[in-house]
Amino acid sequence: MISNTIDQEIKKAMLAKNNAQLRGLRAIKAALLLAKTEKDAAEELTEEGELKILQKLIKQRRESADIYKQQNREDLYQVEQEEIEVINQFLPKQLDRAEVAVIIENVIKQSGATSVKDMGKVMGLANKELAGKADGKLIAEIVKEKLA
């Protein structure tokens, strides 16, 4: 489980006085704790659930970094980039576009999808298959291309 590893890494970062690492780890820990304490939350957070939370954190930071870049705020942009690097350490290796396309082609064949009308069915299967390994935006883009 990622949450156990995070606690150990926080201690290491504190001892090393690595503020960038510590900031990212604390953000992960806060998000995981929040997910565990939500009203409708399951008793235990699954590894898949933890990966979804980490992907959400990365997405938020990328969006913020883009805004900071547009506004020429290099200082804030750098902070977001450092946190993205820390969070990425806990995600599985991200697949490149070609690898994702191959997996999506297989999913389309298995599901028997033939047109854009079947996109919802394909997206559900593709998201399960690629959980934590690819960005949802990329998956949707490739599915749309393949079904068009």
Coordinates of C-alpha atoms in Angstrom, one line a residue:
M1 CA 0.0 0.0 0.0
I2 CA 1.2 3.5 -0.9
S3 CA 0.1 5.0 2.4
N4 CA 2.5 2.9 4.4
T5 CA 5.4 3.9 2.1
I6 CA 4.5 7.6 2.3
D7 CA 4.9 7.7 6.1
Q8 CA 8.4 6.2 5.9
E9 CA 9.4 8.6 3.0
I10 CA 8.1 11.6 5.0
K11 CA 10.5 10.7 7.9
K12 CA 13.4 10.3 5.5
A13 CA 12.6 13.7 3.8
M14 CA 12.4 15.4 7.2
L15 CA 15.7 14.0 8.3
A16 CA 17.3 15.0 5.0
K17 CA 15.6 18.5 5.2
N18 CA 14.4 18.0 1.7
N19 CA 11.5 20.6 1.6
A20 CA 10.4 19.8 -2.0
Q21 CA 10.1 16.1 -1.3
L22 CA 8.4 16.7 2.0
R23 CA 5.9 19.1 0.4
G24 CA 4.9 16.5 -2.2
L25 CA 4.7 13.7 0.3
R26 CA 2.5 15.7 2.6
A27 CA 0.2 16.5 -0.2
I28 CA -0.2 12.8 -1.0
K29 CA -0.7 11.9 2.6
A30 CA -3.4 14.6 3.0
A31 CA -5.2 13.4 -0.1
L32 CA -5.2 9.8 1.1
L33 CA -6.4 10.7 4.6
L34 CA -9.2 12.8 3.1
A35 CA -10.3 9.9 0.9
K36 CA -10.3 7.5 3.9
T37 CA -12.4 9.8 6.0
E38 CA -15.0 10.8 3.5
K39 CA -18.6 9.9 4.4
D40 CA -19.2 7.3 1.7
A41 CA -15.7 5.9 1.7
A42 CA -15.1 2.2 1.9
E43 CA -13.4 0.9 5.0
E44 CA -10.1 0.4 3.4
L45 CA -8.7 2.3 0.4
T46 CA -7.6 -0.1 -2.4
E47 CA -4.4 0.2 -4.3
E48 CA -6.4 1.1 -7.4
G49 CA -8.1 3.8 -5.4
E50 CA -4.8 5.2 -4.2
L51 CA -3.5 5.3 -7.8
K52 CA -6.6 7.3 -8.9
I53 CA -6.0 9.8 -6.1
L54 CA -2.3 10.2 -7.2
Q55 CA -3.4 10.7 -10.8
K56 CA -5.8 13.3 -9.7
L57 CA -3.1 15.1 -7.7
I58 CA -0.8 15.1 -10.8
K59 CA -3.6 16.4 -13.0
Q60 CA -4.3 19.3 -10.6
R61 CA -0.6 20.2 -10.4
R62 CA -0.2 20.1 -14.2
E63 CA -3.1 22.4 -14.6
S64 CA -1.7 24.8 -12.0
A65 CA 1.7 24.6 -13.6
D66 CA 0.3 25.5 -17.0
I67 CA -1.4 28.5 -15.5
Y68 CA 1.7 29.6 -13.8
K69 CA 3.7 29.2 -16.9
Q70 CA 1.2 31.4 -18.9
Q71 CA 1.5 34.0 -16.2
N72 CA 5.3 34.0 -16.2
R73 CA 5.4 32.8 -12.6
E74 CA 8.5 30.6 -12.8
D75 CA 8.8 30.4 -9.0
L76 CA 5.3 28.8 -8.6
Y77 CA 5.7 26.8 -11.8
Q78 CA 8.9 25.2 -10.3
V79 CA 7.1 24.3 -7.1
E80 CA 4.3 22.5 -9.0
Q81 CA 6.9 20.6 -11.1
E82 CA 8.8 19.5 -8.0
E83 CA 5.6 18.1 -6.5
I84 CA 4.7 16.3 -9.8
E85 CA 8.1 14.6 -9.7
V86 CA 7.6 13.4 -6.1
I87 CA 4.1 12.1 -6.8
N88 CA 5.3 10.3 -10.0
Q89 CA 7.6 8.2 -7.9
F90 CA 4.6 6.4 -6.5
L91 CA 2.8 5.8 -9.8
P92 CA 3.6 2.9 -12.2
K93 CA 5.6 3.7 -15.2
Q94 CA 3.4 5.7 -17.6
L95 CA 2.9 4.1 -21.0
D96 CA 3.7 6.2 -24.1
R97 CA 1.1 7.0 -26.8
A98 CA 2.0 4.0 -29.0
E99 CA 1.7 1.5 -26.2
V100 CA -1.6 2.9 -25.1
A101 CA -2.9 2.8 -28.7
V102 CA -2.1 -0.9 -29.0
I103 CA -3.9 -1.7 -25.7
I104 CA -6.9 0.3 -26.8
E105 CA -7.0 -1.5 -30.2
N106 CA -7.2 -4.8 -28.3
V107 CA -10.0 -3.5 -26.0
I108 CA -12.0 -2.3 -29.1
K109 CA -11.6 -5.8 -30.6
Q110 CA -12.7 -7.5 -27.4
S111 CA -15.7 -5.3 -26.9
G112 CA -16.8 -5.5 -30.5
A113 CA -17.2 -1.7 -30.7
T114 CA -17.6 -0.3 -34.3
S115 CA -18.5 3.4 -33.9
V116 CA -18.3 6.4 -31.7
K117 CA -21.6 5.4 -30.2
D118 CA -19.7 2.6 -28.4
M119 CA -17.2 5.0 -26.9
G120 CA -18.6 4.7 -23.3
K121 CA -18.3 1.0 -23.3
V122 CA -14.7 1.1 -24.7
M123 CA -13.7 3.9 -22.2
G124 CA -14.9 1.9 -19.3
L125 CA -12.9 -1.2 -20.3
A126 CA -9.8 0.9 -21.3
N127 CA -9.8 2.8 -18.0
K128 CA -9.8 -0.5 -16.1
E129 CA -7.0 -1.9 -18.3
L130 CA -4.8 1.2 -18.1
A131 CA -5.5 2.2 -14.5
G132 CA -2.6 4.2 -13.3
K133 CA -0.6 3.6 -16.5
A134 CA -1.9 6.4 -18.7
D135 CA -3.7 9.7 -18.4
G136 CA -7.5 9.6 -19.0
K137 CA -7.3 12.5 -21.4
L138 CA -4.9 10.5 -23.6
I139 CA -7.0 7.4 -23.4
A140 CA -10.2 9.3 -24.5
E141 CA -8.3 11.0 -27.4
I142 CA -7.0 7.6 -28.7
V143 CA -10.4 5.9 -28.3
K144 CA -12.0 8.7 -30.3
E145 CA -9.4 8.4 -33.1
K146 CA -9.8 4.6 -33.3
L147 CA -13.6 4.7 -33.4
A148 CA -14.0 7.6 -35.8

